mmCIF file of C-alpha atoms and ligand atoms in Angstrom:
data_model
loop_
_atom_site.group_PDB
_atom_site.id
_atom_site.type_symbol
_atom_site.label_atom_id
_atom_site.label_comp_id
_atom_site.label_asym_id
_atom_site.label_seq_id
_atom_site.Cartn_x
_atom_site.Cartn_y
_atom_site.Cartn_z
ATOM 1 C CA MET A 1 0.000 0.000 0.000
ATOM 2 C CA LYS A 2 1.334 3.464 -0.940
ATOM 3 C CA THR A 3 0.976 6.605 1.158
ATOM 4 C CA MET A 4 0.143 10.056 -0.151
ATOM 5 C CA VAL A 5 0.372 13.144 2.053
ATOM 6 C CA ALA A 6 -1.914 15.920 0.781
ATOM 7 C CA LEU A 7 -1.714 19.553 1.917
ATOM 8 C CA GLY A 8 -4.706 21.752 1.360
ATOM 9 C CA GLU A 9 -8.067 23.153 2.352
ATOM 10 C CA ILE A 10 -11.189 21.079 2.911
ATOM 11 C CA LEU A 11 -14.253 23.121 1.939
ATOM 12 C CA ILE A 12 -17.976 22.716 2.445
ATOM 13 C CA GLU A 13 -19.668 22.723 -0.967
ATOM 14 C CA LEU A 14 -23.224 24.034 -1.266
ATOM 15 C CA ASN A 15 -24.391 22.865 -4.654
ATOM 16 C CA SER A 16 -27.533 24.371 -6.163
ATOM 17 C CA LEU A 17 -30.289 21.803 -6.602
ATOM 18 C CA SER A 18 -31.539 23.594 -9.695
ATOM 19 C CA PRO A 19 -29.527 25.021 -12.563
ATOM 20 C CA GLY A 20 -29.502 28.762 -13.200
ATOM 21 C CA PRO A 21 -28.377 31.988 -11.543
ATOM 22 C CA LEU A 22 -27.845 31.658 -7.784
ATOM 23 C CA ARG A 23 -30.041 34.683 -7.118
ATOM 24 C CA HIS A 24 -33.007 32.505 -8.018
ATOM 25 C CA VAL A 25 -31.880 29.253 -6.414
ATOM 26 C CA THR A 26 -33.709 28.323 -3.204
ATOM 27 C CA TYR A 27 -32.297 24.912 -2.287
ATOM 28 C CA PHE A 28 -28.679 23.841 -1.862
ATOM 29 C CA GLU A 29 -27.210 20.453 -1.151
ATOM 30 C CA LYS A 30 -24.193 20.087 1.128
ATOM 31 C CA HIS A 31 -21.097 18.098 0.143
ATOM 32 C CA ILE A 32 -17.535 17.830 1.422
ATOM 33 C CA ALA A 33 -15.021 19.108 -1.115
ATOM 34 C CA GLY A 34 -11.743 20.958 -1.608
ATOM 35 C CA SER A 35 -9.346 19.828 -4.300
ATOM 36 C CA GLU A 36 -6.757 18.041 -2.147
ATOM 37 C CA ALA A 37 -9.469 16.312 -0.116
ATOM 38 C CA ASN A 38 -11.021 15.139 -3.386
ATOM 39 C CA TYR A 39 -7.646 13.753 -4.452
ATOM 40 C CA CYS A 40 -7.335 11.973 -1.087
ATOM 41 C CA VAL A 41 -10.680 10.230 -1.388
ATOM 42 C CA ALA A 42 -10.074 9.130 -4.992
ATOM 43 C CA PHE A 43 -6.633 7.858 -3.972
ATOM 44 C CA THR A 44 -7.896 5.994 -0.882
ATOM 45 C CA LEU A 45 -10.865 4.301 -2.554
ATOM 46 C CA LEU A 46 -8.431 2.662 -4.983
ATOM 47 C CA GLY A 47 -6.623 0.817 -2.217
ATOM 48 C CA ASN A 48 -3.912 3.230 -1.081
ATOM 49 C CA ARG A 49 -3.571 5.446 1.982
ATOM 50 C CA CYS A 50 -3.827 9.232 2.194
ATOM 51 C CA VAL A 51 -2.904 11.474 5.119
ATOM 52 C CA PHE A 52 -4.514 14.905 4.958
ATOM 53 C CA VAL A 53 -2.587 17.862 6.384
ATOM 54 C CA GLY A 54 -4.667 20.986 6.940
ATOM 55 C CA ARG A 55 -7.079 22.807 9.237
ATOM 56 C CA VAL A 56 -10.824 22.975 9.626
ATOM 57 C CA GLY A 57 -12.877 25.206 11.912
ATOM 58 C CA ASP A 58 -13.752 24.085 15.422
ATOM 59 C CA ASP A 59 -17.363 24.159 14.248
ATOM 60 C CA GLU A 60 -20.140 21.912 12.960
ATOM 61 C CA PHE A 61 -18.839 21.989 9.352
ATOM 62 C CA GLY A 62 -15.315 21.162 10.516
ATOM 63 C CA ARG A 63 -16.555 18.142 12.443
ATOM 64 C CA ASN A 64 -18.682 17.136 9.480
ATOM 65 C CA ALA A 65 -15.643 17.257 7.165
ATOM 66 C CA ILE A 66 -13.442 15.215 9.505
ATOM 67 C CA GLU A 67 -16.082 12.542 10.091
ATOM 68 C CA TRP A 68 -16.884 12.285 6.378
ATOM 69 C CA LEU A 69 -13.263 11.935 5.311
ATOM 70 C CA ARG A 70 -12.590 9.428 8.082
ATOM 71 C CA GLY A 71 -15.566 7.456 6.787
ATOM 72 C CA LYS A 72 -13.980 7.398 3.328
ATOM 73 C CA GLY A 73 -10.801 5.942 4.830
ATOM 74 C CA VAL A 74 -8.677 9.118 4.745
ATOM 75 C CA ASP A 75 -6.218 9.486 7.652
ATOM 76 C CA VAL A 76 -7.421 12.692 9.359
ATOM 77 C CA GLY A 77 -5.191 12.328 12.431
ATOM 78 C CA ARG A 78 -3.192 15.408 11.399
ATOM 79 C CA VAL A 79 -6.139 17.696 10.616
ATOM 80 C CA LYS A 80 -6.065 20.540 13.151
ATOM 81 C CA LEU A 81 -9.027 22.419 14.587
ATOM 82 C CA ASP A 82 -8.642 26.171 14.119
ATOM 83 C CA PRO A 83 -10.573 29.064 15.736
ATOM 84 C CA ASN A 84 -11.499 30.471 12.297
ATOM 85 C CA PRO A 85 -14.554 29.093 10.474
ATOM 86 C CA THR A 86 -14.485 26.242 7.944
ATOM 87 C CA GLY A 87 -14.543 27.746 4.439
ATOM 88 C CA ILE A 88 -17.564 27.254 2.192
ATOM 89 C CA PHE A 89 -18.409 27.718 -1.476
ATOM 90 C CA PHE A 90 -21.563 27.638 -3.561
ATOM 91 C CA ILE A 91 -21.872 26.166 -7.052
ATOM 92 C CA GLN A 92 -23.958 27.776 -9.784
ATOM 93 C CA ARG A 93 -24.653 25.244 -12.514
ATOM 94 C CA ASN A 94 -25.292 25.562 -16.249
ATOM 95 C CA TYR A 95 -25.539 29.341 -16.230
ATOM 96 C CA PRO A 96 -24.566 31.487 -18.083
ATOM 97 C CA VAL A 97 -22.761 28.686 -19.980
ATOM 98 C CA PRO A 98 -24.553 25.321 -20.331
ATOM 99 C CA ASP A 99 -22.553 22.337 -18.979
ATOM 100 C CA LYS A 100 -20.254 24.641 -16.992
ATOM 101 C CA SER A 101 -20.272 25.395 -13.266
ATOM 102 C CA ILE A 102 -19.131 28.457 -11.348
ATOM 103 C CA SER A 103 -17.680 28.304 -7.818
ATOM 104 C CA ILE A 104 -18.509 31.204 -5.504
ATOM 105 C CA TYR A 105 -16.232 31.248 -2.472
ATOM 106 C CA TYR A 106 -16.806 32.383 1.122
ATOM 107 C CA ARG A 107 -13.373 31.360 2.350
ATOM 108 C CA LYS A 108 -11.371 34.510 3.141
ATOM 109 C CA GLY A 109 -9.761 34.116 6.580
ATOM 110 C CA SER A 110 -11.006 30.526 6.793
ATOM 111 C CA ALA A 111 -9.522 27.867 9.062
ATOM 112 C CA GLY A 112 -8.064 26.088 6.018
ATOM 113 C CA SER A 113 -6.152 29.188 4.947
ATOM 114 C CA ARG A 114 -4.306 29.135 8.311
ATOM 115 C CA LEU A 115 -2.290 26.081 7.251
ATOM 116 C CA SER A 116 1.325 26.890 8.072
ATOM 117 C CA PRO A 117 4.806 25.291 8.044
ATOM 118 C CA GLY A 118 4.347 24.452 11.751
ATOM 119 C CA ASP A 119 1.654 21.936 10.724
ATOM 120 C CA LEU A 120 4.195 19.800 8.836
ATOM 121 C CA ASP A 121 5.716 16.602 10.175
ATOM 122 C CA ASP A 122 9.188 15.824 8.854
ATOM 123 C CA ASP A 123 9.024 12.045 9.246
ATOM 124 C CA LEU A 124 5.646 11.892 7.553
ATOM 125 C CA LEU A 125 6.905 13.899 4.569
ATOM 126 C CA ARG A 126 10.114 11.921 4.243
ATOM 127 C CA GLU A 127 8.383 8.567 4.394
ATOM 128 C CA ALA A 128 5.494 9.413 2.046
ATOM 129 C CA ASP A 129 5.433 7.769 -1.385
ATOM 130 C CA VAL A 130 4.125 11.070 -2.742
ATOM 131 C CA VAL A 131 3.435 14.538 -1.322
ATOM 132 C CA HIS A 132 0.667 16.370 -3.175
ATOM 133 C CA SER A 133 -0.766 19.888 -3.279
ATOM 134 C CA THR A 134 -2.308 22.378 -5.700
ATOM 135 C CA GLY A 135 -2.248 25.972 -6.900
ATOM 136 C CA ILE A 136 -5.279 26.633 -4.686
ATOM 137 C CA THR A 137 -3.217 26.109 -1.537
ATOM 138 C CA LEU A 138 -0.482 28.383 -2.894
ATOM 139 C CA ALA A 139 -3.133 31.081 -3.379
ATOM 140 C CA ILE A 140 -5.107 31.016 -0.107
ATOM 141 C CA SER A 141 -2.517 32.613 2.214
ATOM 142 C CA GLU A 142 1.147 33.398 2.695
ATOM 143 C CA THR A 143 1.523 30.742 5.418
ATOM 144 C CA ALA A 144 -0.195 28.039 3.338
ATOM 145 C CA ARG A 145 2.128 28.892 0.444
ATOM 146 C CA GLU A 146 5.164 28.584 2.711
ATOM 147 C CA ALA A 147 3.881 25.229 3.969
ATOM 148 C CA VAL A 148 3.683 23.864 0.398
ATOM 149 C CA PHE A 149 7.166 25.130 -0.512
ATOM 150 C CA GLU A 150 8.642 23.608 2.656
ATOM 151 C CA ALA A 151 6.814 20.324 2.281
ATOM 152 C CA PHE A 152 7.985 19.964 -1.332
ATOM 153 C CA GLU A 153 11.546 20.719 -0.284
ATOM 154 C CA ARG A 154 11.471 17.887 2.268
ATOM 155 C CA ALA A 155 9.512 15.335 0.218
ATOM 156 C CA LYS A 156 11.116 12.519 -1.798
ATOM 157 C CA VAL A 157 8.397 12.448 -4.451
ATOM 158 C CA THR A 158 6.048 15.304 -5.288
ATOM 159 C CA SER A 159 2.833 15.793 -7.232
ATOM 160 C CA PHE A 160 1.204 19.122 -8.063
ATOM 161 C CA ASP A 161 -2.069 20.074 -9.749
ATOM 162 C CA THR A 162 -1.825 23.652 -11.018
ATOM 163 C CA ASN A 163 -5.572 24.328 -10.378
ATOM 164 C CA ILE A 164 -5.288 28.075 -11.020
ATOM 165 C CA ARG A 165 -8.300 29.894 -9.541
ATOM 166 C CA LEU A 166 -8.410 33.435 -10.853
ATOM 167 C CA LYS A 167 -10.835 34.415 -8.082
ATOM 168 C CA LEU A 168 -8.028 33.810 -5.586
ATOM 169 C CA TRP A 169 -5.106 35.538 -7.338
ATOM 170 C CA SER A 170 -4.091 37.284 -10.553
ATOM 171 C CA PRO A 171 -2.658 35.395 -13.560
ATOM 172 C CA GLU A 172 0.664 37.164 -13.003
ATOM 173 C CA GLU A 173 0.851 36.123 -9.353
ATOM 174 C CA ALA A 174 -0.187 32.568 -10.227
ATOM 175 C CA ARG A 175 2.465 32.323 -12.942
ATOM 176 C CA GLU A 176 5.239 33.747 -10.810
ATOM 177 C CA THR A 177 4.494 31.605 -7.767
ATOM 178 C CA ILE A 178 3.841 28.303 -9.550
ATOM 179 C CA MET A 179 6.825 28.656 -11.894
ATOM 180 C CA ASN A 180 8.963 29.525 -8.878
ATOM 181 C CA LEU A 181 7.834 26.303 -7.155
ATOM 182 C CA LEU A 182 8.512 24.248 -10.293
ATOM 183 C CA ARG A 183 11.975 25.750 -10.753
ATOM 184 C CA ARG A 184 12.910 25.162 -7.120
ATOM 185 C CA GLU A 185 11.404 21.703 -6.730
ATOM 186 C CA PRO A 186 11.129 19.776 -10.001
ATOM 187 C CA LEU A 187 8.222 17.376 -9.692
ATOM 188 C CA LYS A 188 7.631 13.732 -10.325
ATOM 189 C CA PHE A 189 4.005 14.372 -11.350
ATOM 190 C CA LEU A 190 2.621 17.611 -12.832
ATOM 191 C CA ILE A 191 -1.117 17.598 -13.417
ATOM 192 C CA THR A 192 -2.408 20.586 -15.317
ATOM 193 C CA ASP A 193 -4.864 21.674 -17.997
ATOM 194 C CA THR A 194 -4.777 23.731 -21.149
ATOM 195 C CA ASP A 195 -6.247 26.874 -19.483
ATOM 196 C CA ASP A 196 -3.619 26.775 -16.757
ATOM 197 C CA SER A 197 -0.771 26.117 -19.191
ATOM 198 C CA LYS A 198 -1.856 29.251 -21.077
ATOM 199 C CA VAL A 199 -1.392 31.248 -17.856
ATOM 200 C CA LEU A 200 1.899 29.532 -16.970
ATOM 201 C CA VAL A 201 3.735 29.312 -20.292
ATOM 202 C CA GLY A 202 1.418 31.127 -22.729
ATOM 203 C CA GLU A 203 0.406 27.912 -24.564
ATOM 204 C CA SER A 204 -2.907 26.082 -24.680
ATOM 205 C CA ASN A 205 -1.797 23.606 -27.341
ATOM 206 C CA PRO A 206 -1.106 20.439 -25.266
ATOM 207 C CA ASP A 207 2.102 19.390 -27.073
ATOM 208 C CA GLU A 208 3.555 22.895 -27.077
ATOM 209 C CA ALA A 209 2.603 23.424 -23.440
ATOM 210 C CA TYR A 210 4.209 20.104 -22.544
ATOM 211 C CA ARG A 211 7.415 21.073 -24.344
ATOM 212 C CA LEU A 212 7.663 24.223 -22.220
ATOM 213 C CA LEU A 213 6.736 22.475 -18.957
ATOM 214 C CA SER A 214 8.744 19.278 -19.453
ATOM 215 C CA PRO A 215 11.919 20.537 -17.711
ATOM 216 C CA TYR A 216 9.968 20.720 -14.455
ATOM 217 C CA ALA A 217 8.390 17.265 -14.167
ATOM 218 C CA GLU A 218 9.109 13.623 -14.986
ATOM 219 C CA LEU A 219 5.513 12.992 -15.988
ATOM 220 C CA VAL A 220 2.882 15.507 -17.118
ATOM 221 C CA VAL A 221 -0.873 14.964 -17.355
ATOM 222 C CA MET A 222 -2.563 17.584 -19.537
ATOM 223 C CA LYS A 223 -6.332 17.677 -18.961
ATOM 224 C CA GLN A 224 -8.346 18.860 -21.948
ATOM 225 C CA GLY A 225 -11.927 19.122 -20.642
ATOM 226 C CA PRO A 226 -14.590 17.029 -22.429
ATOM 227 C CA LYS A 227 -12.023 16.026 -25.099
ATOM 228 C CA GLY A 228 -10.049 13.921 -22.589
ATOM 229 C CA ALA A 229 -6.428 14.139 -21.437
ATOM 230 C CA THR A 230 -2.866 13.369 -22.521
ATOM 231 C CA VAL A 231 -0.034 11.893 -20.480
ATOM 232 C CA TYR A 232 3.621 12.598 -21.370
ATOM 233 C CA TYR A 233 6.465 10.598 -19.790
ATOM 234 C CA GLU A 234 9.823 9.043 -20.737
ATOM 235 C CA GLY A 235 9.512 10.249 -24.330
ATOM 236 C CA GLU A 236 6.022 8.736 -24.663
ATOM 237 C CA LYS A 237 2.749 10.496 -25.311
ATOM 238 C CA TYR A 238 -0.697 8.965 -24.872
ATOM 239 C CA PHE A 239 -4.081 10.634 -25.402
ATOM 240 C CA SER A 240 -7.145 9.134 -23.732
ATOM 241 C CA PRO A 241 -10.432 10.501 -25.122
ATOM 242 C CA GLY A 242 -13.347 11.646 -22.961
ATOM 243 C CA TYR A 243 -16.902 10.278 -23.173
ATOM 244 C CA THR A 244 -20.065 12.116 -24.102
ATOM 245 C CA VAL A 245 -22.390 11.995 -21.095
ATOM 246 C CA LYS A 246 -25.170 14.061 -19.550
ATOM 247 C CA VAL A 247 -23.419 16.739 -17.487
ATOM 248 C CA GLU A 248 -24.791 17.584 -14.049
ATOM 249 C CA ASP A 249 -21.797 19.397 -12.492
ATOM 250 C CA VAL A 250 -18.202 19.449 -13.729
ATOM 251 C CA VAL A 251 -16.651 20.641 -10.448
ATOM 252 C CA GLY A 252 -14.392 17.930 -9.038
ATOM 253 C CA ALA A 253 -13.811 16.079 -12.335
ATOM 254 C CA GLY A 254 -10.195 17.218 -12.596
ATOM 255 C CA ASP A 255 -9.444 15.994 -9.079
ATOM 256 C CA ALA A 256 -11.159 12.682 -9.768
ATOM 257 C CA LEU A 257 -8.879 12.303 -12.770
ATOM 258 C CA GLY A 258 -5.729 13.301 -10.879
ATOM 259 C CA GLY A 259 -6.405 11.284 -7.712
ATOM 260 C CA THR A 260 -7.318 8.178 -9.683
ATOM 261 C CA PHE A 261 -4.283 8.500 -11.925
ATOM 262 C CA LEU A 262 -1.833 8.924 -9.016
ATOM 263 C CA SER A 263 -3.271 6.057 -7.005
ATOM 264 C CA LEU A 264 -3.177 3.618 -9.914
ATOM 265 C CA VAL A 265 0.306 4.635 -11.123
ATOM 266 C CA LEU A 266 1.666 4.219 -7.600
ATOM 267 C CA SER A 267 -0.037 0.817 -7.468
ATOM 268 C CA GLY A 268 1.959 -0.172 -10.547
ATOM 269 C CA PHE A 269 -0.420 0.518 -13.454
ATOM 270 C CA PRO A 270 1.403 1.735 -16.592
ATOM 271 C CA PRO A 271 0.603 5.473 -17.043
ATOM 272 C CA LYS A 272 -1.457 4.828 -20.206
ATOM 273 C CA LYS A 273 -3.760 2.359 -18.477
ATOM 274 C CA ALA A 274 -3.966 4.581 -15.386
ATOM 275 C CA LEU A 275 -5.074 7.478 -17.605
ATOM 276 C CA ASP A 276 -7.872 5.423 -19.189
ATOM 277 C CA TYR A 277 -9.154 4.610 -15.685
ATOM 278 C CA ALA A 278 -8.707 8.240 -14.585
ATOM 279 C CA ILE A 279 -10.781 9.453 -17.538
ATOM 280 C CA ALA A 280 -13.480 6.970 -16.558
ATOM 281 C CA SER A 281 -13.502 8.326 -12.989
ATOM 282 C CA SER A 282 -13.685 11.943 -14.185
ATOM 283 C CA THR A 283 -16.536 11.065 -16.560
ATOM 284 C CA LEU A 284 -18.577 9.614 -13.694
ATOM 285 C CA ASN A 285 -17.804 12.753 -11.717
ATOM 286 C CA VAL A 286 -19.499 15.133 -14.175
ATOM 287 C CA THR A 287 -22.725 13.106 -14.161
ATOM 288 C CA MET A 288 -23.503 13.817 -10.475
ATOM 289 C CA ARG A 289 -23.420 16.718 -8.007
ATOM 290 C CA GLY A 290 -20.764 16.450 -5.314
ATOM 291 C CA ASP A 291 -17.040 15.932 -5.844
ATOM 292 C CA GLN A 292 -16.504 12.838 -3.720
ATOM 293 C CA GLU A 293 -19.754 10.863 -3.849
ATOM 294 C CA PRO A 294 -19.152 9.791 -7.482
ATOM 295 C CA LEU A 295 -15.606 8.521 -6.817
ATOM 296 C CA PRO A 296 -15.433 4.824 -7.761
ATOM 297 C CA THR A 297 -13.718 1.655 -6.605
ATOM 298 C CA LEU A 298 -11.521 -0.301 -9.010
ATOM 299 C CA GLN A 299 -14.325 -2.785 -9.609
ATOM 300 C CA GLU A 300 -16.704 0.011 -10.565
ATOM 301 C CA LEU A 301 -14.127 1.488 -12.941
ATOM 302 C CA ASP A 302 -13.639 -1.916 -14.558
ATOM 303 C CA GLU A 303 -17.371 -2.170 -15.077
ATOM 304 C CA PHE A 304 -17.556 1.353 -16.541
ATOM 305 C CA LEU A 305 -14.755 0.624 -19.010
ATOM 306 C CA ARG A 306 -16.219 -2.762 -19.992
ATOM 307 C CA GLU A 307 -19.718 -1.390 -20.653
ATOM 308 C CA MET A 308 -18.762 1.962 -22.188
ATOM 309 C CA ASN A 309 -16.274 0.478 -24.653
ATOM 310 C CA LYS A 310 -18.399 -2.389 -26.005
HETATM 311 P P1 ADP B 401 -9.992 20.582 -14.683
HETATM 312 O O1 ADP B 401 -11.330 21.124 -14.279
HETATM 313 O O2 ADP B 401 -9.185 20.175 -13.507
HETATM 314 O O3 ADP B 401 -9.274 21.474 -15.621
HETATM 315 P P2 ADP B 401 -11.047 19.105 -16.942
HETATM 316 O O4 ADP B 401 -12.054 20.181 -17.164
HETATM 317 O O5 ADP B 401 -10.060 18.896 -18.010
HETATM 318 O O6 ADP B 401 -10.287 19.266 -15.521
HETATM 319 O O7 ADP B 401 -11.846 17.765 -16.664
HETATM 320 C C1 ADP B 401 -11.181 16.592 -16.284
HETATM 321 C C2 ADP B 401 -11.775 15.423 -17.016
HETATM 322 O O8 ADP B 401 -13.177 15.341 -16.736
HETATM 323 C C3 ADP B 401 -11.674 15.487 -18.530
HETATM 324 O O9 ADP B 401 -10.442 14.995 -18.992
HETATM 325 C C4 ADP B 401 -12.859 14.624 -18.961
HETATM 326 O O10 ADP B 401 -12.527 13.246 -18.928
HETATM 327 C C5 ADP B 401 -13.889 14.901 -17.876
HETATM 328 N N1 ADP B 401 -14.808 15.964 -18.285
HETATM 329 C C6 ADP B 401 -14.733 17.276 -17.989
HETATM 330 N N2 ADP B 401 -15.756 17.956 -18.543
HETATM 331 C C7 ADP B 401 -16.515 17.052 -19.200
HETATM 332 C C8 ADP B 401 -17.727 17.108 -19.975
HETATM 333 N N3 ADP B 401 -18.360 18.266 -20.193
HETATM 334 N N4 ADP B 401 -18.209 15.950 -20.501
HETATM 335 C C9 ADP B 401 -17.582 14.759 -20.288
HETATM 336 N N5 ADP B 401 -16.443 14.651 -19.583
HETATM 337 C C10 ADP B 401 -15.911 15.761 -19.032
HETATM 338 O O1 CKP B 402 -10.459 21.124 -10.657
HETATM 339 P P1 CKP B 402 -11.620 20.545 -9.957
HETATM 340 O O2 CKP B 402 -12.956 20.961 -10.542
HETATM 341 O O3 CKP B 402 -11.525 19.050 -9.816
HETATM 342 O O4 CKP B 402 -11.541 21.156 -8.479
HETATM 343 C C1 CKP B 402 -12.666 21.223 -7.644
HETATM 344 C C2 CKP B 402 -12.311 21.718 -6.278
HETATM 345 O O5 CKP B 402 -11.008 23.131 -4.078
HETATM 346 C C3 CKP B 402 -13.575 22.036 -5.489
HETATM 347 O O6 CKP B 402 -13.811 21.042 -4.515
HETATM 348 C C4 CKP B 402 -13.305 23.392 -4.869
HETATM 349 O O7 CKP B 402 -13.583 23.434 -3.524
HETATM 350 C C5 CKP B 402 -11.832 23.650 -5.120
HETATM 351 O O8 CKP B 402 -11.560 22.924 -6.324
HETATM 352 C C6 CKP B 402 -11.570 25.146 -5.226
HETATM 353 O O9 CKP B 402 -11.050 25.708 -4.264
HETATM 354 O O10 CKP B 402 -11.934 25.721 -6.264
HETATM 355 MG MG1 MG B 403 -8.761 21.067 -11.620
#
């Protein structure tokens, strides 16, 4: 069994039950989310272990998040309770662009943003098979950013999803900070998408973007929305196409893809096969609300691939 240590912010997701502008939505459904927590659950359900490092509020939502993640098998022994509130976000679906979702954050000054280098455990980082974080954690506060830089410095193997959120920082700040991390700590796994590569290296063509990002990672996964995704490693390139399905909410699909891919590669799947499974997991994710409820077991992924590729 492999161990991933993930640094980030667990958020409470309030997903609109009906599509359309939030000003006219009456009912919301609660889910546990946050990119790194989504990665952890995907990773754990596929037979590996994930330790989450971060903070939640000493409040009802914080307890809810801890109990939920524990129920999914995530090691929450290092999640701290913080006097600030657990961060929340709302999702507006299918408006103003059909099949797209918009995240609206209420997270400034949240417990999760108080993550700091003091929350790190040296032995845990050194012994982990992979240490993972995202651009969201670099953006939420100065101390969270320092924690990611320090953790990556101490880790043997690192994974990073660029996840650039332009509501949290400017494109210039995102580029400078993420490229600085990549230059200082070349990665084993870089998971990104064609919008983020445009911000980072000015390229949304997957091959061109890969060429510019390749000095910074041994393996790059380039997500391409409904089209699918490409993995580049050891001089190889493999594109795995997406599936056409009825879209309920696309939030969380990228994390489903990344968490599934990492777990299966660490379990010994060749990257090409792991990407096919990761695409399957991300496809399931867009068909339901919630980021973690749709995350599958290996058996369920096998069944998906068998039935969908007949
Ligand atoms: P991110 O949001 O992290 O950039 P993507 O938007 O590329 O990630 O989505 C990740 C994966 O989810 C895609 O590679 C694809 O398999 C699946 N996906 C995303 N959007 C759709 C969609 N509209 N229809 C079907 N699959 C989708
Ligand atoms: O890239 P994804 O759509 O997979 O990311 C979704 C997550 O952490 C979601 O859970 C949300 O809370 C966030 O990204 C975020 O901060 O935007
Ligand atoms: Mg993403």
